[in-house]
Amino acid sequence: MHLLKGDPSATENDKKGPFLTAEAALDRARDLLLARQQAGGWWQGELETNVTMEAEDLLMREFLGIRTPVETEPTARWIRSKQGADGAWANFHGGPGDLSTTIEAYAALRLAGDPVDAEHLCRAREFVLAHGGIEASRVFTRLWLALFGEWPWQRLPAIPPEVVLLPPWFPLNVYDFACWARQTIVPLSVVRSLRPVRPLGFSLGELRTGRPSAPAPSLRRRSGWMHRLDGALRGYERHPIGPVRRNALRRAAEWIVVRQEADGSWGGIQPPWVYSLIALHLLGYPLSHPVLRSGLAGLERFTVREETPDGPVRRLEACQSPVWDTALAMVALADAGLPAEHPALAGAAEWLLAEEIRVPGDWAVRRAGLAPGGWAFEFDNDGYPDTDDTAEVLLALGRTGADPAVRAAMERGVVWLCGMQSRDGGWGAFDADNTRAVARSLPFCDFGEVIDPPSADVTAHVVEALCAEGLTGGTAVRRGVGWLLRNQEADGSWFGRWGANHVYGTGAVVPALIAAGVRPDDPAIVRAVCWLHRRQNPDGGWGEDMRSYRDPAWRGRGVSTASQTAWALLALHAARSDDTASVRRGIGWLVETQRPDGGWDEPQFTGTGFPGDFYINYHLYRLVFPISALGRLLRDADRFS
């Protein structure tokens, strides 16, 4: 089969253009990935999200009094370029328009000077009004509007800063929330309690419908009780206990400041970053204060500038993923045949070794006796290492030489991973046993996941990493395998928390279960393989639209993408699928859609921030995962001939 090997019977036409052999396709992709390694040893692809990042950046700068045309004009140009044909802005490529994202984009463009009667704003306004107006937007959007007097503070849910005073054992203390949520809630509690209003220079009244607020939920539902709790807290907000409130604000400021990272960020992610800057500023920190100065300067590293035919554009990454990208790139290159001592792998291993986190973070609240020894996603995020990155780093370092320093770091990582296992046998990303689901019902938690329970993809990656370290028969792996088998979906797939979606979850779990000793003919594996075969597109690839997080009819359905096709092929390879025709068709799709430079086009978003709400296009996924898939399949080419 000349798609896999340089078969001498292949015609010249087969060897040219879109019909490159898989071997040649792998070589070209591998060379492109090698060329993208940074001089310091790491890889970093852009992390693309939606225009709320840019809109909120302009709104934050306006609130702080530091917005200038230098940021405004190229940012507005980027926002305009992402408007859809329906006048709205979507949360992912090809997705439906999103009300709150559109309101924030509209406000930012008005701030940039776009006239209210401009054609593109008229179309956006029609969409907003048709979908309920400002009144129907999410809490976070209305909070941004409240900062400028465009929404009354008293009509927002309460977030009392006293929450920072609650001990970790008390229900709904800050550690009951996921790390990204707690880092956002603490500064927001400051902002909500101080209720500032600064001029915007114009009104957004044209986006209001005048519809009354929805009635309170029934007390027969948990949300109804949470609504009543919010009412009581809002009553307290009007008359807080003075000394308690002052102490809470002081403690909140201390909590925020101590969690600032070396690069000026908070957690290396946008939401807590911008709210922390605003909160500290409201508490009296001048913009010249080292904390604020560092925070504002650090945004520059997350800023992407690009020249386009319409002029320069400016956009912001919600986060950066160098550790994750580097580990994935190392695994891919090893799968492509690079020897352990290759300079690219050696340089990357040295860089990863320096990124190990040897200090405790918030995770230690639930695991106080556990020694630190993990990796985070970003360049600087010492407070929040995560199990997913740590597992992938262990898999990557395991493909390099047996340097004593590397082995010592890997041993620390193994101990930390085992200690972060939750009581039910699975792994969450940042914390252990972060499962208090009642937090999801709080009225201000209407956007994104706010807890960090175990997930199939993270648990699978940890299980696979521990197995690679010789712990296949260990208690942690056995409990992890049990969790995965219990959480298989009825259709045979697994839910993907951090990637889209069931293709990602299944692509992670099947190789992990096989590594843990589950037989390919086990019913769980057979069901998963059958599900993947049923979801293969007619063109030979696999894809899954982000709408699958809201609508089960989209599970495993969507335009074929390079990353998702690779995930499916990795699972089929691990399961030693007997349907070689399906595998050959998947390989054929990768070969035929490869660009001349060795990469693949993938405008689709295949990464997940918050299921159902916030999505990511990892620009390196379209390269690293196809390399791994082709590399592993080529090693077993005889099976698919």
XYZ file of C-alpha atoms in Angstrom:
641
model
C 0.000 0.000 0.000
C 1.892 3.044 -1.262
C 0.116 5.518 1.011
C 2.152 4.035 3.841
C 5.428 3.127 2.194
C 7.387 4.236 -0.817
C 5.996 1.380 -2.889
C 7.923 1.047 -6.194
C 4.625 0.245 -7.915
C 3.282 3.712 -7.132
C 2.930 5.918 -10.191
C 4.619 9.277 -10.464
C 1.215 10.944 -10.120
C 0.725 9.109 -6.812
C 3.956 10.556 -5.530
C 3.125 14.165 -6.384
C 0.839 16.869 -5.095
C -1.881 15.757 -2.710
C -0.948 12.091 -3.118
C 2.344 12.225 -1.244
C 3.119 8.947 0.440
C 2.571 8.792 4.180
C 6.313 8.380 4.659
C 7.050 11.562 2.727
C 4.178 13.346 4.467
C 5.627 12.416 7.838
C 9.090 13.616 6.836
C 7.748 16.980 5.717
C 5.666 17.451 8.867
C 8.559 16.412 11.104
C 10.897 18.893 9.401
C 8.358 21.690 9.787
C 7.961 20.941 13.486
C 11.722 20.889 13.990
C 12.000 24.249 12.250
C 9.489 25.738 14.687
C 11.492 24.922 17.800
C 12.597 28.043 19.639
C 16.254 28.679 20.383
C 15.612 28.048 24.084
C 14.363 24.532 23.341
C 10.603 24.975 23.580
C 7.695 25.043 21.146
C 4.767 27.436 21.336
C 1.796 27.646 19.008
C -0.701 30.476 19.128
C -3.704 29.899 21.362
C -6.654 31.472 19.539
C -10.007 32.140 21.206
C -12.820 34.653 20.553
C -13.054 38.438 20.444
C -14.092 38.861 24.076
C -10.363 38.886 24.809
C -9.844 41.983 22.686
C -13.119 43.661 23.646
C -12.439 43.298 27.363
C -8.870 44.518 26.897
C -10.152 47.782 25.420
C -12.822 48.092 28.118
C -10.260 47.473 30.862
C -7.910 50.084 29.405
C -10.769 52.581 29.188
C -11.697 51.924 32.822
C -8.094 52.375 33.971
C -7.646 55.473 31.801
C -4.801 54.054 29.714
C -6.483 53.288 26.372
C -4.726 54.872 23.382
C -5.143 54.702 19.593
C -2.035 52.511 19.445
C -3.999 49.610 20.970
C -7.475 50.629 19.903
C -7.227 50.875 16.130
C -5.576 47.512 15.309
C -7.694 45.783 17.969
C -10.913 47.160 16.514
C -9.801 46.081 13.055
C -9.351 42.516 14.338
C -12.763 42.521 16.012
C -14.449 43.744 12.824
C -12.719 41.035 10.796
C -14.299 38.278 12.911
C -17.921 39.410 12.543
C -20.170 36.778 10.986
C -22.603 37.097 8.115
C -25.492 37.240 10.607
C -24.006 40.351 12.214
C -22.893 38.472 15.323
C -19.640 37.198 16.719
C -19.268 33.473 17.429
C -17.292 31.674 20.115
C -15.619 29.318 17.633
C -14.931 29.108 13.906
C -18.093 28.232 12.023
C -20.209 28.397 15.165
C -23.481 30.237 15.761
C -23.483 33.849 16.887
C -23.197 34.366 20.647
C -25.229 37.101 22.331
C -22.791 38.109 25.061
C -19.745 37.988 22.793
C -21.590 40.184 20.300
C -22.551 42.731 22.967
C -18.952 43.004 24.160
C -17.644 43.324 20.592
C -20.253 45.984 19.850
C -19.307 47.976 22.963
C -15.624 47.785 22.077
C -16.240 49.023 18.528
C -18.362 51.901 19.820
C -15.461 52.680 22.143
C -13.139 52.643 19.131
C -15.282 55.306 17.473
C -17.425 53.261 15.097
C -20.662 55.258 14.544
C -23.848 53.756 15.902
C -25.448 53.827 12.444
C -22.533 51.991 10.756
C -23.787 49.053 8.709
C -21.850 46.438 10.658
C -23.108 47.771 13.984
C -26.680 47.888 12.703
C -26.449 44.209 11.829
C -24.937 43.407 15.219
C -27.661 45.379 16.991
C -30.388 43.497 15.121
C -28.876 40.215 16.290
C -28.614 41.384 19.891
C -32.199 42.610 20.066
C -33.516 39.486 18.369
C -31.807 37.365 21.036
C -33.000 39.203 24.118
C -30.729 42.221 24.346
C -28.454 43.125 27.223
C -31.065 41.746 29.617
C -30.408 38.207 28.334
C -26.615 38.422 28.405
C -24.414 36.548 30.841
C -23.456 37.954 34.225
C -19.858 38.707 33.247
C -20.972 40.822 30.277
C -23.389 42.806 32.435
C -20.608 43.256 35.005
C -18.423 44.918 32.364
C -21.341 47.177 31.468
C -21.945 48.012 35.149
C -18.388 49.371 35.379
C -19.542 52.112 32.999
C -23.046 52.669 34.326
C -24.705 50.689 31.546
C -26.204 48.150 33.949
C -27.230 48.679 37.589
C -24.962 47.017 40.124
C -27.929 46.096 42.297
C -29.217 43.859 39.497
C -26.085 41.704 39.512
C -25.617 38.645 41.733
C -23.759 39.219 44.974
C -20.144 38.106 45.396
C -19.242 39.256 48.921
C -15.495 39.552 49.572
C -16.094 37.870 52.932
C -15.880 34.595 50.979
C -12.096 34.872 51.285
C -12.449 34.603 55.068
C -14.192 31.223 54.972
C -12.043 28.259 56.082
C -11.401 25.480 53.537
C -13.834 23.112 55.274
C -16.758 25.547 55.042
C -19.182 25.053 52.119
C -18.571 27.359 49.146
C -15.228 28.636 50.362
C -12.919 29.780 47.560
C -11.201 26.370 47.387
C -14.504 24.715 46.511
C -14.139 26.431 43.132
C -11.737 25.415 40.389
C -8.481 27.319 40.361
C -9.481 29.467 37.371
C -12.807 30.300 39.045
C -11.409 31.113 42.497
C -8.778 33.399 40.964
C -11.597 35.251 39.217
C -14.124 35.259 42.064
C -11.820 36.875 44.642
C -11.041 40.023 42.596
C -14.628 40.168 41.314
C -15.864 40.157 44.898
C -13.843 43.314 45.464
C -15.181 44.983 42.322
C -18.778 43.976 43.093
C -18.584 45.270 46.654
C -17.148 48.664 45.640
C -19.564 49.100 42.688
C -17.534 51.662 40.708
C -18.971 53.586 37.758
C -16.820 55.468 35.262
C -17.917 57.272 32.105
C -18.008 55.402 28.820
C -18.720 58.464 26.689
C -21.843 57.029 25.080
C -24.869 54.941 25.943
C -25.668 51.370 24.929
C -29.380 51.864 25.485
C -30.026 50.780 21.899
C -29.135 47.221 22.945
C -31.872 47.009 25.600
C -35.244 45.417 24.939
C -36.978 46.660 28.083
C -38.151 43.173 28.923
C -38.672 42.444 32.623
C -36.344 40.134 34.505
C -37.156 36.442 34.502
C -39.073 35.217 37.558
C -37.128 33.536 40.336
C -36.602 29.786 39.837
C -38.860 27.431 41.753
C -37.775 26.327 45.206
C -38.221 22.792 43.958
C -34.913 23.225 42.183
C -31.464 23.854 43.606
C -31.164 27.006 41.510
C -34.227 28.375 43.315
C -32.556 28.036 46.704
C -29.370 29.582 45.314
C -31.417 32.489 43.994
C -32.849 33.076 47.488
C -29.357 32.854 48.973
C -28.233 35.480 46.484
C -31.110 37.703 47.581
C -29.994 37.433 51.194
C -26.391 38.203 50.251
C -27.477 41.232 48.259
C -29.309 42.413 51.353
C -26.082 42.082 53.315
C -24.236 43.945 50.523
C -26.394 46.994 51.242
C -25.480 46.974 54.937
C -22.243 45.033 55.477
C -20.622 44.792 58.883
C -17.989 47.500 58.640
C -15.000 45.870 60.384
C -15.699 42.500 58.738
C -15.969 44.081 55.292
C -12.749 46.052 55.739
C -10.925 42.933 56.885
C -12.313 40.965 53.948
C -11.153 43.577 51.442
C -7.690 43.665 53.011
C -7.443 39.872 52.976
C -8.718 39.727 49.389
C -6.017 42.178 48.298
C -3.354 40.097 50.039
C -4.747 36.915 48.470
C -4.588 38.488 45.008
C -1.135 40.023 45.337
C 0.551 36.884 46.635
C -0.732 34.936 43.605
C 0.698 37.205 40.952
C 3.112 35.283 38.741
C 6.615 36.308 37.716
C 5.389 37.478 34.299
C 2.803 39.793 35.868
C -0.163 37.526 35.186
C -2.547 35.733 37.499
C -2.578 32.032 36.694
C -1.348 32.816 33.192
C -4.955 33.329 32.037
C -6.995 36.361 31.048
C -10.053 36.451 33.371
C -8.340 36.686 36.774
C -5.648 38.866 35.255
C -7.894 41.724 34.129
C -10.177 41.548 37.177
C -7.193 41.514 39.553
C -5.809 44.656 37.933
C -9.154 46.415 38.262
C -9.719 45.219 41.836
C -6.323 46.336 43.103
C -6.687 49.664 41.336
C -10.037 50.207 43.072
C -8.423 49.369 46.412
C -6.007 52.250 45.947
C -3.062 50.688 44.172
C -1.771 53.328 41.719
C -0.928 52.291 38.173
C 2.704 52.982 39.054
C 2.653 50.332 41.804
C 5.004 47.423 40.949
C 2.145 44.906 41.019
C 0.003 46.843 38.559
C 2.944 47.957 36.469
C 4.098 44.352 36.119
C 0.546 43.166 35.394
C -0.023 45.656 32.610
C 3.409 45.126 31.091
C 2.939 41.355 31.132
C -0.008 41.604 28.755
C 2.440 42.436 25.999
C 3.752 38.855 25.943
C 0.199 37.653 25.282
C -0.344 40.128 22.449
C -0.188 38.995 18.821
C 0.320 41.590 16.092
C -0.101 40.824 12.432
C -0.133 42.700 9.147
C -3.202 42.027 6.981
C -4.394 43.404 3.626
C -6.748 45.677 5.588
C -3.998 46.939 7.868
C -2.332 45.877 11.136
C -4.363 43.877 13.629
C -3.832 43.224 17.312
C -5.271 40.322 19.297
C -4.664 38.718 22.684
C -4.146 35.127 23.699
C -6.319 34.092 26.638
C -3.450 31.889 27.783
C -0.198 30.434 26.457
C 0.775 26.774 26.231
C 4.551 26.357 25.860
C 4.940 23.458 28.312
C 2.019 21.553 26.802
C 3.167 22.290 23.242
C 6.744 21.278 23.996
C 5.762 17.972 25.565
C 3.431 17.136 22.671
C 6.107 18.095 20.150
C 8.680 15.851 21.852
C 6.328 12.869 21.835
C 5.487 13.530 18.187
C 9.126 13.737 17.129
C 9.964 10.552 19.021
C 7.012 8.869 17.303
C 8.439 10.119 14.003
C 11.666 8.261 14.689
C 13.984 10.856 16.217
C 16.477 9.106 18.513
C 16.467 9.913 22.221
C 19.778 11.748 21.965
C 18.687 14.032 19.114
C 19.607 17.677 19.902
C 16.005 18.839 19.508
C 14.796 16.405 22.146
C 17.765 17.039 24.406
C 17.252 20.808 24.258
C 13.536 20.466 24.926
C 14.169 18.139 27.879
C 16.599 20.634 29.379
C 14.031 23.406 29.043
C 11.255 21.290 30.564
C 13.506 20.346 33.455
C 13.903 24.036 34.297
C 10.108 24.460 34.199
C 9.442 21.953 36.991
C 7.519 23.528 39.873
C 9.071 22.748 43.240
C 6.885 24.929 45.464
C 3.383 24.253 46.823
C 0.356 26.019 45.351
C -3.378 26.111 45.954
C -3.536 22.353 45.301
C -1.818 21.850 48.676
C -4.951 23.004 50.515
C -6.451 19.563 49.777
C -3.123 17.683 49.705
C -1.132 19.350 52.472
C 1.369 16.521 52.971
C 2.182 16.017 49.302
C 5.605 17.090 48.046
C 5.504 19.378 44.972
C 6.779 18.082 41.664
C 4.679 18.966 38.627
C 4.478 21.178 35.569
C 2.103 23.968 34.544
C 0.754 24.887 31.133
C 2.403 28.287 30.832
C 5.832 29.912 31.067
C 5.037 31.287 34.532
C 2.370 29.684 36.699
C 4.042 28.350 39.822
C 0.836 28.386 41.840
C -1.097 26.071 39.551
C 0.722 23.062 38.113
C -1.706 20.592 36.570
C -1.889 16.840 36.279
C -2.514 16.882 32.512
C 0.683 18.775 31.685
C 2.647 16.769 34.224
C 1.516 13.505 32.661
C 2.397 14.666 29.159
C 5.792 15.953 30.321
C 6.555 12.556 31.879
C 5.668 10.842 28.592
C 7.906 13.294 26.731
C 10.884 13.064 29.082
C 10.582 9.293 29.014
C 11.390 9.404 25.305
C 14.770 11.064 25.966
C 17.997 9.815 27.528
C 18.284 8.660 31.124
C 19.914 11.814 32.499
C 19.956 11.568 36.326
C 18.430 15.029 36.776
C 15.634 14.168 34.357
C 14.954 10.869 36.115
C 14.803 12.599 39.498
C 12.294 15.140 38.197
C 10.215 12.365 36.669
C 10.149 10.479 39.961
C 8.921 13.596 41.744
C 6.276 14.001 39.054
C 5.079 10.432 39.528
C 4.741 10.902 43.288
C 2.841 14.153 42.805
C 0.480 12.626 40.232
C -0.318 9.676 42.465
C -0.973 12.046 45.361
C -3.360 14.143 43.270
C -5.711 11.248 42.542
C -9.264 11.963 43.694
C -11.193 9.701 46.020
C -13.217 8.210 43.164
C -10.050 7.087 41.329
C -10.005 9.779 38.627
C -7.942 12.909 38.186
C -9.020 16.503 37.831
C -6.656 18.960 36.182
C -5.575 21.294 38.990
C -7.006 20.019 42.262
C -7.991 16.784 43.933
C -11.626 16.204 44.926
C -12.788 19.558 43.577
C -16.309 18.257 43.100
C -18.783 20.404 45.071
C -21.379 20.654 42.300
C -23.583 23.097 44.197
C -21.123 25.820 43.140
C -22.452 25.512 39.585
C -25.890 26.697 40.735
C -24.781 30.044 42.149
C -26.339 32.878 40.121
C -23.013 34.492 39.194
C -21.701 31.197 37.774
C -23.540 31.350 34.451
C -20.485 31.170 32.198
C -18.136 28.211 32.084
C -17.319 25.368 34.396
C -16.511 26.482 37.944
C -15.335 23.186 39.470
C -12.605 20.758 38.443
C -13.881 17.188 38.840
C -12.062 14.189 37.345
C -12.378 13.908 33.574
C -11.764 11.062 31.137
C -9.062 12.770 29.081
C -6.994 13.907 32.071
C -7.390 10.565 33.860
C -6.363 8.747 30.690
C -3.224 10.836 30.245
C -2.193 10.239 33.857
C -2.839 6.496 33.590
C -0.793 6.314 30.388
C 2.079 8.246 31.979
C 2.126 6.064 35.081
C 2.096 2.933 32.940
C 5.049 4.260 30.950
C 6.872 4.547 34.284
C 6.297 0.887 35.071
C 3.327 1.287 37.410
C 0.824 -0.687 35.352
C -0.017 -3.018 38.227
C -0.052 -0.296 40.869
C -3.042 0.794 42.908
C -3.249 4.253 41.324
C -3.421 2.823 37.806
C -5.955 0.156 38.756
C -8.222 2.756 40.348
C -7.776 5.047 37.350
C -8.703 2.273 34.940
C -11.771 1.509 37.035
C -12.822 5.166 36.850
C -12.421 5.186 33.059
C -14.430 2.007 32.566
C -17.210 3.313 34.810
C -17.400 6.578 32.907
C -17.604 5.258 29.354
C -20.620 6.708 27.540
C -23.443 4.419 26.481
C -22.469 4.836 22.817
C -18.911 3.610 23.507
C -17.156 6.996 23.508
C -15.671 9.085 26.317
C -16.396 12.744 27.052
C -13.526 15.138 26.304
C -13.243 17.888 28.918
C -10.250 19.765 27.493
C -10.569 18.899 23.792
C -13.360 18.533 21.265
C -15.000 16.352 22.409
C -15.872 12.658 22.320
C -13.268 12.111 19.591
C -10.698 13.672 21.920
C -11.839 11.747 24.978
C -11.934 8.441 23.111
C -8.613 9.152 21.426
C -7.043 9.629 24.865
C -8.716 6.786 26.763
C -8.231 3.885 24.359
C -4.385 4.126 24.247
C -4.320 4.535 28.044
C -6.447 1.452 28.674
C -4.341 -0.617 26.284
C -1.176 0.614 28.040
C -2.737 -0.428 31.348
C -3.236 -3.980 30.125
C -6.850 -3.911 28.962
C -7.114 -6.318 26.029
C -8.121 -5.040 22.573
C -11.032 -7.486 22.583
C -12.373 -6.136 25.895
C -15.981 -4.981 25.397
C -15.102 -1.407 26.384
C -12.414 -1.197 23.703
C -14.607 -2.884 21.105
C -17.437 -0.411 21.746
C -15.036 2.528 21.471
C -13.563 1.263 18.206
C -17.020 0.677 16.762
C -18.025 4.212 17.739
C -14.975 5.644 15.950
C -15.699 3.630 12.818
C -19.291 4.860 12.782
C -18.169 8.469 13.136
C -15.633 8.449 10.289
C -16.566 10.993 7.628
C -17.063 9.970 3.975
C -13.828 11.803 3.108
C -11.886 9.483 5.448
C -11.243 11.968 8.226
C -12.825 12.627 11.608
C -14.250 15.830 13.059
C -16.481 16.958 15.888
C -18.180 20.322 16.106
C -18.115 22.227 19.396
C -21.907 22.133 19.436
C -21.609 18.563 20.692
C -21.129 20.014 24.192
C -24.709 21.326 24.068
C -26.379 18.983 21.577
C -25.697 15.215 21.673
C -26.684 14.985 18.008
C -23.302 16.557 17.188
C -21.254 13.882 18.988
C -18.504 12.779 16.640
C -19.966 14.909 13.849
C -18.227 17.772 12.116
C -15.878 18.797 9.341
C -12.780 16.602 9.215
C -9.737 18.151 10.891
C -6.126 17.062 11.097
C -5.992 16.941 14.897
C -9.245 15.020 15.328
C -8.387 12.579 12.540
C -5.088 11.946 14.297
C -6.821 11.336 17.645
C -9.061 8.713 16.077
C -6.118 7.043 14.325
C -4.103 6.942 17.548
C -6.964 5.121 19.243
C -7.443 2.678 16.361
C -3.711 1.984 16.257
C -3.580 1.297 19.997
C -6.629 -0.980 19.785
C -5.081 -2.826 16.818
C -8.283 -2.304 14.871
C -9.106 -5.059 12.391
C -10.779 -2.558 10.063
C -7.631 -1.658 8.177
C -9.628 0.020 5.417
C -10.852 2.637 7.892
C -7.298 3.285 9.044
C -6.026 3.535 5.462
C -8.747 6.026 4.616
C -7.800 8.138 7.638
C -4.158 8.094 6.622
C -5.180 8.956 3.090
C -7.094 11.997 4.316
C -4.034 13.273 6.189
C -1.786 12.700 3.193
C -4.131 14.324 0.708
C -4.870 17.413 2.802
C -1.289 18.174 3.821
C -0.001 21.560 2.735
C 3.186 21.793 0.657
C 5.109 23.094 3.701
C 4.265 19.952 5.686
C 1.484 21.363 7.859
C -2.295 21.231 7.736
C -4.950 23.934 7.623
C -7.247 23.837 10.651
C -9.350 26.944 11.288
C -11.702 24.833 13.395
C -11.404 25.033 17.175
C -10.571 21.628 18.674
C -9.514 22.679 22.182
C -11.839 23.429 25.077
C -11.626 25.956 27.872
C -15.153 25.667 29.294
C -17.404 23.000 27.746
C -20.352 24.717 26.121
C -18.969 28.233 26.549
C -15.316 28.847 25.700
C -13.198 27.151 23.042
C -9.635 27.213 21.792
C -7.781 26.737 18.536
C -4.336 25.422 19.475
C -2.333 26.239 16.382
C 0.181 23.449 17.004
C -2.412 20.659 17.363
C -2.779 20.416 13.583
C 0.898 19.429 13.355
C 1.914 17.448 16.440
C -0.958 14.970 16.509
C -0.786 13.993 12.812
C 2.958 13.414 13.236
C 2.322 11.084 16.185
C -0.407 9.218 14.317
C 1.578 8.789 11.111
C 4.729 7.876 13.004
C 3.068 5.131 15.032
C 1.159 3.748 12.060
C 4.234 3.669 9.861
C 6.031 1.596 12.472
C 3.242 -0.972 12.063
C 2.747 -0.453 8.336
C 2.610 -4.170 7.560
C -0.606 -4.481 9.577
C -2.401 -2.031 7.296
C -1.008 -3.065 3.935
